[in-house]
Tab-separated table of C-alpha atoms in Angstrom:
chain	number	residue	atom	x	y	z
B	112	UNK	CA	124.289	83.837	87.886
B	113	UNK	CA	124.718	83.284	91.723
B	114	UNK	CA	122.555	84.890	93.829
B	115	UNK	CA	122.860	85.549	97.777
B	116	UNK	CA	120.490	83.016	99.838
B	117	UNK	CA	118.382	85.343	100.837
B	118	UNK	CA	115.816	86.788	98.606
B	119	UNK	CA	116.387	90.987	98.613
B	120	UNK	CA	112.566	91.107	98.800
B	121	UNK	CA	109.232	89.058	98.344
B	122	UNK	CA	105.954	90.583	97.401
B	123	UNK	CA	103.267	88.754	99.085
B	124	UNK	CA	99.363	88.771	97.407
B	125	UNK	CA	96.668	86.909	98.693
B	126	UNK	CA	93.750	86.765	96.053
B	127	UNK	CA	90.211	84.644	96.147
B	128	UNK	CA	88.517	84.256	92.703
B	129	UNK	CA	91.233	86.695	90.576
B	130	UNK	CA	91.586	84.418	88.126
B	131	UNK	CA	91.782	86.924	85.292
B	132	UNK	CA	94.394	89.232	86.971
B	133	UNK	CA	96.855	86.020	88.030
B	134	UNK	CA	98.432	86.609	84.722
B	135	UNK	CA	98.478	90.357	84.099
B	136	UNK	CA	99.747	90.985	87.984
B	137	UNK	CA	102.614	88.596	87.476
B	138	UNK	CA	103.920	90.254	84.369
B	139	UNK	CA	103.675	93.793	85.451
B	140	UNK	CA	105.597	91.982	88.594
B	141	UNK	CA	108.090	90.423	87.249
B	142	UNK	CA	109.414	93.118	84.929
B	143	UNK	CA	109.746	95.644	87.148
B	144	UNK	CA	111.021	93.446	89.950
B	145	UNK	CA	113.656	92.282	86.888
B	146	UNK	CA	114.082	95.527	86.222
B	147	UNK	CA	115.540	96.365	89.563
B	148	UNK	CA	119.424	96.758	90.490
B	149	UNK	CA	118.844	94.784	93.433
B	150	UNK	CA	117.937	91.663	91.171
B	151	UNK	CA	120.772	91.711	89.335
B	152	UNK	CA	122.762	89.947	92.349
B	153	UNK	CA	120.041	88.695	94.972
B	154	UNK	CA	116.901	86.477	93.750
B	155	UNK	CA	113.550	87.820	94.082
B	156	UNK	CA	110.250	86.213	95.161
B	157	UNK	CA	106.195	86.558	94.161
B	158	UNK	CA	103.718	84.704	96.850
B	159	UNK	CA	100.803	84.241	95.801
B	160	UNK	CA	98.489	82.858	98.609
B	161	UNK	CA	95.074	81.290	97.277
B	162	UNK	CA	92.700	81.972	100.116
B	163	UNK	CA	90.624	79.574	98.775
B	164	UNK	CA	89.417	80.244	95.062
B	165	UNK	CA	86.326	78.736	93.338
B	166	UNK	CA	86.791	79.766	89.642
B	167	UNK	CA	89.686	77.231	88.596
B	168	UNK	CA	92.297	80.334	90.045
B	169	UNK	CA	94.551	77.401	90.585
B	170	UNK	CA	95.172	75.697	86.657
B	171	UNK	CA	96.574	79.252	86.218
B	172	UNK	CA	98.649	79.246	89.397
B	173	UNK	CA	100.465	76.157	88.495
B	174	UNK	CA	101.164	77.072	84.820
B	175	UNK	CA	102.391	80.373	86.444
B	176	UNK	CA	105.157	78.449	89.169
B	177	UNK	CA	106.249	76.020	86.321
B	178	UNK	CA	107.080	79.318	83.875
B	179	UNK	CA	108.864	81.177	86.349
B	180	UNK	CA	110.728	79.893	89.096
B	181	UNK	CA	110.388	83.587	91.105
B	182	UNK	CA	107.016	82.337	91.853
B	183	UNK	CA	105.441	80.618	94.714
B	184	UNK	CA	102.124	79.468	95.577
B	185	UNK	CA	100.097	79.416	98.755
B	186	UNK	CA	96.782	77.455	98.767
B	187	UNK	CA	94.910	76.917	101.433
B	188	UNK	CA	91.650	74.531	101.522
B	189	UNK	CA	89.381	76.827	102.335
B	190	UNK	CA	88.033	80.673	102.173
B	191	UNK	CA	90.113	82.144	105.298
B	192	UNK	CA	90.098	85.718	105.245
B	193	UNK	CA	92.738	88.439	104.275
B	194	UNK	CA	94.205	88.480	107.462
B	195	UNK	CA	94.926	84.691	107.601
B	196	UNK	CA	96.267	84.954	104.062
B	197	UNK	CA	98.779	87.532	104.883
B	198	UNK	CA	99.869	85.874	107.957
B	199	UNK	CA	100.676	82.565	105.565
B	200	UNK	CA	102.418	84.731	102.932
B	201	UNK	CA	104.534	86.140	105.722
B	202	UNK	CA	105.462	82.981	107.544
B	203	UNK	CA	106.318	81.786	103.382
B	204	UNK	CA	108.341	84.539	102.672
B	205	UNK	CA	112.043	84.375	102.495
B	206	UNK	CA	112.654	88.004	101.725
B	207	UNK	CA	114.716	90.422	103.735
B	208	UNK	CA	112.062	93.407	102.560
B	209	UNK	CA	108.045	92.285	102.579
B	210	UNK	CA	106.065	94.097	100.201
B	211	UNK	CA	101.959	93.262	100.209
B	212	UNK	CA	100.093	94.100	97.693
B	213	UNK	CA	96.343	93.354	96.491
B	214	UNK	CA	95.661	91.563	93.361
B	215	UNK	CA	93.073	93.378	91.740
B	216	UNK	CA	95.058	95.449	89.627
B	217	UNK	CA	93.508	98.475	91.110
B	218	UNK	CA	97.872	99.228	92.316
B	219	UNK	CA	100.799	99.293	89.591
B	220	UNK	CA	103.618	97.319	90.979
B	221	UNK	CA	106.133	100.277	89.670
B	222	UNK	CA	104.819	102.185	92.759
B	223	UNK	CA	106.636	99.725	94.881
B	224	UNK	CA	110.211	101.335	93.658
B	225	UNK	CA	108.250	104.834	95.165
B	226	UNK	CA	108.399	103.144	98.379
B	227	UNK	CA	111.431	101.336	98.783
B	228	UNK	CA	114.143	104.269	99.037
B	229	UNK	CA	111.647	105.135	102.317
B	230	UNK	CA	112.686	101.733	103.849
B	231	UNK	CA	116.035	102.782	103.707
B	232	UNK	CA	114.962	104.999	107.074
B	233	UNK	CA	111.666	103.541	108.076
B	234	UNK	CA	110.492	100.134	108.980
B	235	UNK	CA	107.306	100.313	107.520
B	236	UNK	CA	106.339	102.413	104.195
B	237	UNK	CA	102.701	102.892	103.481
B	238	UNK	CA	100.987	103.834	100.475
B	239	UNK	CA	98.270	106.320	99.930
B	240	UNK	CA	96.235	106.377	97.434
B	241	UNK	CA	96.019	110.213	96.176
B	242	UNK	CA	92.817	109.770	93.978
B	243	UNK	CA	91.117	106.588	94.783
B	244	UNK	CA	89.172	104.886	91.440
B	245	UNK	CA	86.289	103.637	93.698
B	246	UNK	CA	82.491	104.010	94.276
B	247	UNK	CA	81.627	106.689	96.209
B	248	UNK	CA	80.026	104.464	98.997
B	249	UNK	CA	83.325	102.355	98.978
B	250	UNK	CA	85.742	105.811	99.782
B	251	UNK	CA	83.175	107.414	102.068
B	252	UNK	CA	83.129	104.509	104.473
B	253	UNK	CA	87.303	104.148	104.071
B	254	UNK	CA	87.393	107.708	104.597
B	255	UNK	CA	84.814	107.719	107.826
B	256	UNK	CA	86.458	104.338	109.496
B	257	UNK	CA	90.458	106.178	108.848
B	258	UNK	CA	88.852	109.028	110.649
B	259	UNK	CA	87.444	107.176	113.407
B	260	UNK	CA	90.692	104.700	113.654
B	261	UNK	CA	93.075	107.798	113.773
B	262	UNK	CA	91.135	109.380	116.467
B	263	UNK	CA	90.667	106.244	118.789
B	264	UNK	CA	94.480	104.784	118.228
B	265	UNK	CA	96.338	107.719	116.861
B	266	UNK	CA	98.706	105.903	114.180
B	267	UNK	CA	99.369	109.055	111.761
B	268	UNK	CA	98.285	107.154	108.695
B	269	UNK	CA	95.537	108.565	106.416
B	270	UNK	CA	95.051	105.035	104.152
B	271	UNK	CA	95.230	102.569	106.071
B	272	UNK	CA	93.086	100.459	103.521
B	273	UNK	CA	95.593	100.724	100.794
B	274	UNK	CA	97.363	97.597	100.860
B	275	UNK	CA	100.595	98.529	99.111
B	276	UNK	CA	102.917	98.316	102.028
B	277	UNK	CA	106.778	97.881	102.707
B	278	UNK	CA	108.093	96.131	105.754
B	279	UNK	CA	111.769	95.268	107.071
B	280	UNK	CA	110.929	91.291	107.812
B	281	UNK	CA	111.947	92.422	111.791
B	282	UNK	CA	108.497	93.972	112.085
B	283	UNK	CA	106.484	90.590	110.898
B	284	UNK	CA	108.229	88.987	113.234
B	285	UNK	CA	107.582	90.845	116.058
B	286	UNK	CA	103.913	91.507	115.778
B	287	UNK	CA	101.052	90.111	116.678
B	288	UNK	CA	98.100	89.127	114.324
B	289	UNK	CA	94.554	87.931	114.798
B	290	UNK	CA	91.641	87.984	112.443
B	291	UNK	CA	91.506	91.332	111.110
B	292	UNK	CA	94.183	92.780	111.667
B	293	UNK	CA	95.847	93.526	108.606
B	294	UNK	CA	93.784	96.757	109.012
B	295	UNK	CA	95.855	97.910	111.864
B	296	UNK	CA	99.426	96.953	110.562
B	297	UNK	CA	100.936	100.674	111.109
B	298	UNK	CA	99.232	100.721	114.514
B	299	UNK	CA	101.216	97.452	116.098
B	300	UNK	CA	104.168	97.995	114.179
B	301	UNK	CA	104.126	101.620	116.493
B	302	UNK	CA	102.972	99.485	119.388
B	303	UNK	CA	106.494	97.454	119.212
B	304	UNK	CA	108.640	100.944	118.477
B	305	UNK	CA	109.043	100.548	114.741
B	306	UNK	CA	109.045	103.534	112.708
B	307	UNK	CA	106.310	104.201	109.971
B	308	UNK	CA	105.347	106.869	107.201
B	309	UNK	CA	103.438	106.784	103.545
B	310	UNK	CA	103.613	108.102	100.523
B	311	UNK	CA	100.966	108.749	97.751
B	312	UNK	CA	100.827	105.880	95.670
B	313	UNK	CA	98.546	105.586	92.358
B	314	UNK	CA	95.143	103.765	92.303
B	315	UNK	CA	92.973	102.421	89.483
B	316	UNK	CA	89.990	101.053	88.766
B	317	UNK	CA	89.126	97.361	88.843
B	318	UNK	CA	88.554	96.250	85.402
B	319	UNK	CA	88.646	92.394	85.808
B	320	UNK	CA	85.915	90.585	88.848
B	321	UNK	CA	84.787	91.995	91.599
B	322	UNK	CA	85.938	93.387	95.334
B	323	UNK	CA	85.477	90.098	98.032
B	324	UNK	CA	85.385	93.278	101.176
B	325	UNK	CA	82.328	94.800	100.923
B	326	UNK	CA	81.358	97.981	103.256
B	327	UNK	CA	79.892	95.609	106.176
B	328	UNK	CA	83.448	94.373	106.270
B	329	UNK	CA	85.435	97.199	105.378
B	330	UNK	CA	83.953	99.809	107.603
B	331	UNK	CA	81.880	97.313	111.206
B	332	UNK	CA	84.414	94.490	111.453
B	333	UNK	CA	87.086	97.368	111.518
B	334	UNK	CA	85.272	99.374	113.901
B	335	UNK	CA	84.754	96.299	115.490
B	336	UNK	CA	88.674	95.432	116.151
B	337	UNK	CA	89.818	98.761	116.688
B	338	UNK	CA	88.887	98.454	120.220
B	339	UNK	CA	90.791	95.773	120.504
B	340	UNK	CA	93.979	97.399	118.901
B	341	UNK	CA	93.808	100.415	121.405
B	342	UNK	CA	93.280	97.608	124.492
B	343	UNK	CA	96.465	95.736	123.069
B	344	UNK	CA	98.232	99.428	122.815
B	345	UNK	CA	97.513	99.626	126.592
B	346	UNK	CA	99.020	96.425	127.134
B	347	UNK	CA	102.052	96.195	124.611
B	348	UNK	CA	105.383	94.716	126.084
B	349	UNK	CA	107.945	97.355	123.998
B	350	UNK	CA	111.321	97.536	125.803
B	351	UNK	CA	114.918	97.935	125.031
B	352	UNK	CA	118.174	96.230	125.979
B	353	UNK	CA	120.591	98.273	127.465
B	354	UNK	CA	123.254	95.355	127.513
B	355	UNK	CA	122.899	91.699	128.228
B	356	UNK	CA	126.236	89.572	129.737
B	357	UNK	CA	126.842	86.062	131.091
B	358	UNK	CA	128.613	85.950	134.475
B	359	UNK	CA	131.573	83.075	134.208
B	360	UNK	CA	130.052	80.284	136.000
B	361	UNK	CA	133.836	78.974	137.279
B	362	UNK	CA	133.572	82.183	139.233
């Protein structure tokens, strides 16, 4: 079968220490990205991007890319941060769409399909999750810092946190990102003009390991950057072309 060049979408996941969901994520994956019309006459890609696992995470990574050729690996040499990991599966990805996703199984990949006839008239789709399966500590601090992020930079979105996103690969390309600031991807994609909206998405609990974003980092370090965000709102360049011409230089 020949497929176009381009891959019709690539699913990026960074993941430290998941070693037991490497497997069960890239079957749920793979069959529903198989399952798609879309696949059935432009490839597909899965980026995985190792932000520096301790518990052998890579054996199974390896095993993984030599079974299925939809599957790439990012490893990097050292614990980087979420942020950092995103920005490498980005700059990996071949895909035309960008889907990120966590890889605690806490998401079911079969929400993507909820979110992709959205891209069709937004640039970015956002999930949100409609009954969160965490601690109560864990959603009052997501629901306090949304609250305080929504009143201080006014994106519209209710879950940021949830990390089941959409983007057209225009909007990676334009913005921006520093450390931490995959918590503020709706805000500069609206900084740059691009259109956003969510949907609710499902949300389970975590069955296999354990969360690597506690509260401190979760709730201060974003209140910590959102300052930032609204400085870099004040500052944005976000213009359009009305027409652009070259003057014969014979003349």
């Amino acid at each position: 079968m020949t497929f176009d060049a381009q891959p019709w979408i690539s699913v990026v996941i960074p993941m430290k220490d998941e070693r037991e969901n490497i497997l069960p994520l890239s079957d749920q994956l793979l069959t529903f990205l198989r399952s798609r019309e879309e696949s059935q006459c432009a490839a597909f890609e899965i980026v995985f991007v190792d932000d520096g696992s301790t518990d052998h995470s890579a054996r199974v990574f390896q095993d993984l890319m030599k079974e299925h050729a939809e599957v790439r690996v990012v490893s990097f040499d050292r614990n980087y941060g979420q942020t950092a990991a995103f920005d490498a599966g980005f700059r990996h990805a071949k895909g035309a769409l960008i889907v990120t996703l966590d890889g605690d199984l806490q998401y079911d990949p079969v929400d993507i399909g909820r979110l992709l006839p959205l891209a069709n008239h937004y640039d970015v789709v956002c999930g949100r999750r409609e009954r969160r399966n965490d601690d109560v500590i864990r959603r009052w601090s997501s629901r306090l810092a949304n609250s305080v992020r929504n009143a201080v930079i006014h994106d519209g979105i209710h879950d940021t946190g949830c990390s089941l996103k959409v983007f057209h690969r225009s909007v990676l390309d334009r913005i921006p990102l520093f450390k931490g600031m995959h918590r503020f991807f709706p805000a500069l994609a609206q900084m740059y003009g691009f259109t956003v909206t969510e949907i609710p998405v499902q949300h389970f609990p975590r069955i296999h390991g354990q969360s690597k974003y506690g509260v401190g980092n979760r709730l201060f370090a974003s209140l910590y950057d959102l300052f930032a965000v609204r400085w870099m709102q004040s500052r944005a360049l976000n213009y359009t072309v009305k027409q652009s011409s070259r003057q014969d230089v014979s003349e």
